[in-house]
Short mmCIF file of C-alpha atoms in Angstrom, two decimals:
data_model
loop_
_atom_site.label_atom_id
_atom_site.label_comp_id
_atom_site.label_asym_id
_atom_site.label_seq_id
_atom_site.Cartn_x
_atom_site.Cartn_y
_atom_site.Cartn_z
CA UNK W 24 15.66 -32.34 -23.99
CA UNK W 25 14.89 -28.73 -24.86
CA UNK W 26 16.96 -26.85 -22.29
CA UNK W 27 19.46 -24.12 -23.11
CA UNK W 28 22.87 -23.46 -21.58
CA UNK W 29 25.77 -21.05 -21.86
CA UNK W 30 29.25 -22.31 -21.07
CA UNK W 31 32.72 -20.82 -20.82
CA UNK W 32 35.29 -23.25 -22.18
CA UNK W 33 38.21 -21.58 -20.39
CA UNK W 34 36.67 -21.67 -16.91
CA UNK W 35 34.50 -24.78 -17.38
CA UNK W 36 31.45 -22.92 -16.01
CA UNK W 37 28.06 -23.95 -17.42
CA UNK W 38 24.77 -22.16 -16.76
CA UNK W 39 21.24 -23.44 -17.37
CA UNK W 40 19.37 -20.56 -18.99
CA UNK W 41 15.95 -19.65 -20.34
CA UNK W 42 16.81 -17.94 -23.65
CA UNK W 43 20.33 -17.20 -24.87
CA UNK W 44 20.05 -13.53 -25.82
CA UNK W 45 17.82 -12.43 -22.98
CA UNK W 46 19.83 -14.32 -20.32
CA UNK W 47 23.15 -12.82 -21.44
CA UNK W 48 21.69 -9.29 -21.39
CA UNK W 49 20.09 -9.69 -17.94
CA UNK W 50 21.64 -8.61 -14.65
CA UNK W 51 25.31 -9.57 -14.34
CA UNK W 52 25.00 -12.81 -16.31
CA UNK W 53 27.57 -11.76 -18.93
CA UNK W 54 30.03 -11.11 -16.08
CA UNK W 55 29.29 -14.51 -14.52
CA UNK W 56 29.88 -16.17 -17.89
CA UNK W 57 33.21 -14.38 -18.28
CA UNK W 58 32.46 -12.06 -21.18
CA UNK W 59 34.95 -9.16 -21.20
CA UNK W 60 33.57 -5.72 -20.34
CA UNK W 61 34.73 -4.32 -23.69
CA UNK W 62 32.59 -6.92 -25.47
CA UNK W 63 29.61 -6.32 -23.18
CA UNK W 64 29.69 -2.59 -23.97
CA UNK W 65 29.10 -3.45 -27.63
CA UNK W 66 25.88 -5.37 -26.87
CA UNK W 67 23.94 -2.09 -27.11
CA UNK W 68 24.81 -1.91 -30.83
CA UNK W 69 22.50 -4.90 -31.32
CA UNK W 70 18.75 -4.27 -31.02
CA UNK W 71 17.09 -6.56 -28.49
CA UNK W 72 15.46 -9.56 -30.21
CA UNK W 73 15.73 -7.93 -33.65
CA UNK W 74 19.52 -8.47 -33.91
CA UNK W 75 19.71 -11.74 -31.97
CA UNK W 76 21.10 -13.67 -34.96
CA UNK W 77 23.95 -11.15 -35.25
CA UNK W 78 24.59 -10.74 -31.51
CA UNK W 79 25.19 -14.41 -30.73
CA UNK W 80 27.90 -14.93 -33.40
CA UNK W 81 29.50 -11.66 -32.24
CA UNK W 82 29.67 -13.04 -28.70
CA UNK W 83 31.11 -16.38 -29.90
CA UNK W 84 33.81 -14.54 -31.85
CA UNK W 85 34.81 -12.29 -28.95
CA UNK W 86 34.53 -14.44 -25.82
CA UNK W 87 35.46 -18.02 -24.86
CA UNK W 88 31.85 -19.12 -24.70
CA UNK W 89 29.68 -21.86 -26.14
CA UNK W 90 25.93 -22.04 -26.61
CA UNK W 91 24.03 -25.29 -25.98
CA UNK W 92 20.42 -25.79 -27.11
CA UNK W 93 18.43 -28.98 -26.80
CA UNK W 94 16.17 -30.07 -29.65
CA UNK W 95 14.57 -33.19 -28.24
CA UNK W 96 16.82 -36.09 -29.22
CA UNK W 97 19.87 -33.96 -30.05
CA UNK W 98 21.70 -30.88 -28.81
CA UNK W 99 23.42 -28.17 -30.84
CA UNK W 100 26.61 -26.63 -29.46
CA UNK W 101 28.07 -23.54 -31.11
CA UNK W 102 31.34 -21.71 -30.55
CA UNK W 103 34.12 -19.88 -32.38
CA UNK W 104 37.66 -21.00 -31.51
CA UNK W 105 40.67 -21.90 -33.66
CA UNK W 106 41.65 -24.69 -31.26
CA UNK W 107 39.02 -27.37 -30.59
CA UNK W 108 40.66 -28.64 -27.36
CA UNK W 109 38.99 -26.53 -24.64
CA UNK W 110 35.55 -26.38 -26.31
CA UNK W 111 35.48 -30.18 -26.66
CA UNK W 112 36.45 -30.55 -23.00
CA UNK W 113 33.35 -28.47 -22.17
CA UNK W 114 31.24 -30.66 -24.47
CA UNK W 115 32.44 -33.73 -22.55
CA UNK W 116 31.71 -32.09 -19.19
CA UNK W 117 28.21 -31.08 -20.28
CA UNK W 118 27.44 -34.50 -21.80
CA UNK W 119 28.63 -36.39 -18.72
CA UNK W 120 26.13 -34.39 -16.66
CA UNK W 121 23.24 -34.26 -19.15
CA UNK W 122 23.56 -36.75 -22.00
CA UNK W 123 22.57 -40.33 -22.54
CA UNK W 124 24.51 -42.56 -24.98
CA UNK W 125 22.13 -41.96 -27.90
CA UNK W 126 21.88 -38.18 -27.49
CA UNK W 127 22.74 -36.62 -30.83
CA UNK W 128 25.45 -33.98 -30.85
CA UNK W 129 25.63 -31.25 -33.46
CA UNK W 130 28.83 -29.33 -32.63
CA UNK W 131 29.58 -26.27 -34.75
CA UNK W 132 32.88 -24.39 -34.72
CA UNK W 133 32.40 -21.17 -36.66
CA UNK W 134 36.14 -20.35 -36.59
CA UNK W 135 37.08 -23.56 -38.35
CA UNK W 136 34.00 -23.72 -40.57
CA UNK W 137 33.66 -27.30 -39.34
CA UNK W 138 31.22 -29.34 -37.35
CA UNK W 139 30.78 -32.71 -35.73
CA UNK W 140 27.55 -34.70 -35.95
CA UNK W 141 27.57 -37.80 -33.79
CA UNK W 142 26.07 -39.32 -30.67
CA UNK W 143 27.43 -38.89 -27.14
CA UNK W 144 28.36 -42.58 -27.14
CA UNK W 145 30.47 -42.26 -30.31
CA UNK W 146 31.93 -38.94 -29.23
CA UNK W 147 33.07 -40.46 -25.96
CA UNK W 148 34.65 -43.36 -27.85
CA UNK W 149 36.56 -40.84 -30.01
CA UNK W 150 34.74 -41.94 -33.14
CA UNK W 151 33.70 -38.35 -33.93
CA UNK W 152 35.73 -36.04 -36.14
CA UNK W 153 35.20 -32.56 -37.62
CA UNK W 154 33.65 -32.25 -41.06
CA UNK W 155 33.99 -29.16 -43.24
CA UNK W 156 30.60 -27.41 -43.11
CA UNK W 157 30.86 -25.87 -46.56
CA UNK W 158 32.17 -28.90 -48.44
CA UNK W 159 30.71 -31.77 -46.42
CA UNK W 160 34.08 -33.54 -46.52
CA UNK W 161 36.93 -34.21 -44.08
#
């Protein structure tokens, strides 16, 4: 699986996309995803393509959105939220629609500085737990 998605963890909306930066800048996609107008106005401060690696974390930090990107046998999900509850509900929704039991999940919460690496099967069985990304410990 190599598809990409944007999701809003407050609304539960998920969109299949081509490329994260270009999709969010195109047409009214940022509106559809639920990104506030004040945040959208700041997109122009980021040069197209050149500042992609700064724009995406800015969006995560200022909107209730999550990025999904497939990498073959695993998917990376990134967001920035102090409370894991709503983002993990969106992970479950996405996985129920797209994941098989052995699909690897790499879930990164920039706000907490933590991540979860597991499979969909273990995540669904509540065997997954956040790990500190800087220390590699619980």
